[in-house]
Coordinates of C-alpha atoms and ligand atoms in Angstrom, one line a residue:
M1 CA -4.3 5.6 14.5
I2 CA -2.0 2.7 13.6
E3 CA -2.3 -0.2 16.0
H4 CA -0.3 -3.0 14.3
H5 CA 3.4 -2.2 13.9
L6 CA 6.6 -3.7 12.5
D7 CA 8.1 -6.4 14.6
D8 CA 11.4 -5.6 16.4
D9 CA 13.5 -8.1 14.4
M10 CA 12.5 -6.6 11.1
L11 CA 13.1 -3.0 12.3
Q12 CA 16.5 -4.0 13.7
Q13 CA 17.5 -5.6 10.5
Y14 CA 16.3 -2.5 8.6
A15 CA 18.3 -0.3 10.9
A16 CA 21.4 -2.5 10.4
G17 CA 20.9 -2.4 6.6
T18 CA 20.7 -6.2 6.4
L19 CA 17.0 -6.5 5.4
A20 CA 16.3 -7.7 1.9
E21 CA 14.9 -5.1 -0.5
G22 CA 11.4 -6.5 -0.8
W23 CA 10.8 -6.4 3.0
S24 CA 12.6 -3.0 3.1
V25 CA 10.1 -1.4 0.7
A26 CA 7.2 -2.4 3.1
V27 CA 9.2 -1.3 6.2
A28 CA 10.1 2.1 4.7
T29 CA 6.5 2.6 3.5
H30 CA 5.2 1.8 7.0
L31 CA 7.7 4.2 8.5
A32 CA 6.5 7.0 6.2
L33 CA 3.0 6.5 7.8
C34 CA 4.0 5.7 11.4
P35 CA 5.6 8.2 13.9
A36 CA 5.9 5.5 16.6
C37 CA 8.1 3.2 14.4
R38 CA 10.1 6.2 13.1
S39 CA 10.9 7.0 16.7
E40 CA 11.7 3.4 17.5
L41 CA 14.0 3.3 14.4
S42 CA 15.8 6.4 15.6
V43 CA 16.4 4.8 19.0
L44 CA 17.8 1.7 17.3
E45 CA 20.0 3.7 15.0
S46 CA 21.3 5.7 18.1
V47 CA 22.1 2.4 19.8
G48 CA 24.0 1.2 16.7
G49 CA 25.9 4.4 16.6
Y50 CA 26.6 4.1 20.3
F51 CA 28.2 0.7 20.0
I52 CA 30.2 1.7 17.0
E53 CA 31.5 5.0 18.6
S54 CA 32.1 3.5 22.0
E55 CA 35.8 2.7 22.4
A56 CA 34.9 0.4 25.2
A57 CA 32.5 -1.7 23.1
D58 CA 33.4 -4.8 24.9
E59 CA 31.4 -7.5 26.6
T60 CA 30.3 -5.1 29.4
D61 CA 28.7 -2.7 26.9
V62 CA 27.1 -5.4 24.9
S63 CA 25.6 -6.9 28.0
Q64 CA 23.9 -3.6 28.9
S65 CA 20.2 -4.0 29.0
W66 CA 18.1 -2.5 26.3
E67 CA 16.2 -0.5 28.9
S68 CA 19.3 1.1 30.3
I69 CA 20.5 2.1 26.9
K70 CA 17.0 3.6 26.1
A71 CA 17.2 5.5 29.4
K72 CA 20.5 7.0 28.5
I73 CA 19.2 8.1 25.1
N74 CA 16.1 9.7 26.7
A75 CA 18.3 11.4 29.3
G76 CA 20.3 12.9 26.4
Q77 CA 23.5 11.0 27.3
I78 CA 23.5 9.4 23.8
D79 CA 22.7 11.5 20.8
K80 CA 19.8 10.5 18.6
V81 CA 21.7 10.0 15.4
L82 CA 19.2 10.7 12.6
P83 CA 16.5 13.2 12.1
I84 CA 13.1 11.5 12.0
K85 CA 11.9 11.1 8.4
K86 CA 8.4 12.3 7.7
T87 CA 6.1 11.8 4.8
S88 CA 5.4 15.1 3.1
S89 CA 1.7 14.5 2.3
S90 CA 0.2 11.9 4.6
D91 CA -3.0 11.7 2.5
L92 CA -1.2 10.0 -0.4
T93 CA -2.4 6.4 -0.8
Y94 CA 1.1 5.4 -2.0
P95 CA 3.8 7.1 0.1
E96 CA 7.5 7.0 -0.7
P97 CA 9.4 4.8 -1.3
L98 CA 6.6 2.8 -2.7
K99 CA 5.5 5.6 -5.1
T100 CA 8.9 5.6 -6.8
Y101 CA 8.7 1.8 -7.3
I102 CA 5.3 2.2 -8.9
E103 CA 6.5 4.9 -11.1
A104 CA 9.6 2.8 -12.1
A105 CA 7.1 0.0 -13.1
G106 CA 5.4 2.5 -15.5
G107 CA 2.6 3.6 -13.1
L108 CA -0.4 1.8 -11.6
K109 CA -1.4 -1.1 -13.8
W110 CA -4.0 -3.4 -12.1
R111 CA -4.4 -7.0 -13.4
Q112 CA -7.8 -8.5 -12.7
L113 CA -7.8 -11.6 -10.4
G114 CA -11.5 -12.2 -10.7
R115 CA -14.5 -11.2 -8.6
G116 CA -13.3 -7.6 -8.7
A117 CA -10.0 -8.2 -7.0
A118 CA -6.8 -7.0 -8.7
Q119 CA -3.1 -7.0 -8.2
M120 CA 0.0 -5.3 -9.5
M121 CA 3.4 -6.8 -9.2
I122 CA 6.1 -4.4 -8.0
P123 CA 9.5 -5.2 -9.5
T124 CA 12.5 -5.0 -7.2
G125 CA 16.1 -6.2 -7.5
D126 CA 15.5 -8.8 -4.8
E127 CA 15.0 -12.4 -5.9
T128 CA 14.2 -13.6 -2.4
T129 CA 10.8 -11.8 -2.2
T130 CA 7.8 -11.0 -4.2
V131 CA 6.2 -7.6 -3.8
R132 CA 2.7 -6.8 -5.0
L133 CA -0.2 -4.5 -4.5
L134 CA -3.6 -6.0 -3.9
K135 CA -7.0 -4.4 -4.3
I136 CA -9.9 -6.2 -2.6
P137 CA -13.4 -4.9 -3.2
A138 CA -15.3 -3.7 -0.1
G139 CA -17.0 -6.5 1.7
Q140 CA -15.2 -9.2 -0.2
P141 CA -12.7 -11.9 1.0
V142 CA -9.1 -11.9 -0.2
P143 CA -8.7 -14.3 -3.1
E144 CA -7.6 -17.7 -1.9
H145 CA -3.8 -18.1 -1.7
S146 CA -1.3 -20.2 0.1
H147 CA 1.5 -18.8 2.2
R148 CA 5.0 -20.1 1.6
G149 CA 7.1 -18.8 4.4
M150 CA 6.6 -15.3 5.7
E151 CA 4.0 -12.8 4.4
L152 CA 3.8 -9.1 5.4
T153 CA 0.7 -7.1 4.5
L154 CA 0.6 -3.3 4.9
V155 CA -2.7 -1.6 4.5
L156 CA -2.6 1.5 2.3
D157 CA -6.3 2.3 2.0
G158 CA -9.6 0.9 3.4
S159 CA -9.3 -1.9 5.9
F160 CA -9.6 -5.6 6.3
S161 CA -10.5 -7.9 9.1
D162 CA -9.6 -11.5 10.0
E163 CA -9.7 -13.8 13.0
I164 CA -6.8 -11.9 14.6
S165 CA -8.0 -8.2 14.3
T166 CA -9.0 -5.4 12.0
F167 CA -6.2 -3.7 10.0
A168 CA -6.5 -0.2 8.7
R169 CA -4.2 2.2 6.8
G170 CA -0.7 1.9 8.0
D171 CA -1.3 -1.3 10.0
V172 CA 1.0 -4.3 9.4
E173 CA 0.1 -8.0 9.6
M174 CA 2.8 -10.6 9.6
A175 CA 1.8 -14.1 8.8
D176 CA 3.5 -17.4 8.1
D177 CA 2.3 -20.8 6.9
S178 CA 1.2 -21.7 10.4
L179 CA -1.5 -19.0 10.4
M180 CA -4.9 -20.0 9.1
H181 CA -6.8 -16.8 8.4
Q182 CA -9.5 -15.6 5.9
P183 CA -9.0 -11.8 5.6
K184 CA -12.0 -9.9 4.3
A185 CA -12.1 -6.3 3.1
D186 CA -14.4 -4.3 5.4
K187 CA -17.6 -2.8 3.9
G188 CA -17.7 0.8 2.6
K189 CA -14.3 1.1 0.9
D190 CA -12.1 -1.1 -1.3
C191 CA -9.0 -2.2 0.5
I192 CA -5.6 -1.6 -1.0
C193 CA -2.6 -3.5 0.5
L194 CA 1.1 -3.9 -0.1
A195 CA 2.0 -7.6 0.3
V196 CA 5.5 -9.0 0.5
T197 CA 6.0 -12.7 0.4
E198 CA 9.0 -15.0 0.3
A199 CA 9.6 -16.1 -3.2
P200 CA 9.0 -19.8 -4.1
L201 CA 11.9 -22.1 -3.2
R202 CA 14.8 -21.8 -5.4
F203 CA 16.3 -25.2 -6.1
K204 CA 20.0 -25.7 -6.6
S205 CA 19.4 -28.3 -9.4
R206 CA 19.0 -26.7 -12.8
F207 CA 16.7 -29.6 -13.8
L208 CA 14.4 -29.0 -10.8
R209 CA 14.3 -25.3 -11.6
L210 CA 13.3 -26.2 -15.2
V211 CA 10.5 -28.5 -14.1
Q212 CA 9.4 -26.3 -11.1
P213 CA 6.7 -24.4 -13.1
L214 CA 5.4 -27.6 -14.5
L215 CA 5.1 -29.2 -11.1
G216 CA 3.6 -26.1 -9.6
I217 CA 6.1 -26.0 -6.7
Ligands
ZN301 ZN1 4.6 1.4 13.3

């Protein structure tokens, strides 16, 4: 049972097609595992379609409350636009679209991080994010890392716990640099996660970009 879902902002941007590819990989992978968010997405897409189709899409319509629009959808007054996507085999550790990204990278190739932890970078066409798989041995803490901006973690196998909660398969944790936490894989099973982070700052100055790796910024 998934307890930690995508936040509304992210789902809305995904529905509108404005979410960057790196985040979208994680959102779509969560959707493959989560009937509740698939249903929420279908409502959002219906609302989008409603505003586009409505000839009277003026101030009055825009000011309609979210609840009244939801009520109309549930009453069948607004069609649900898209069929709900389902994952074909829910027991796969790597559901689509993640599976395709892994295959495009030449299959699973773990790189050791020390103390049994490993990672695999997932290449995307999106320079604003970094997407990686992390494998944390059962009972061990996540290797120390610093957040720069937003970080999304989606659990694919096993579970981890931190000061906030316990996160199991399908659960999403959003963190930013204000969150101090020390996630630890729960005992019994290695924890495999998909992690999306904002890429390091990209400086306008070519000189700064050249020295960036030297300065470690
Ligand atoms: Zn969900």
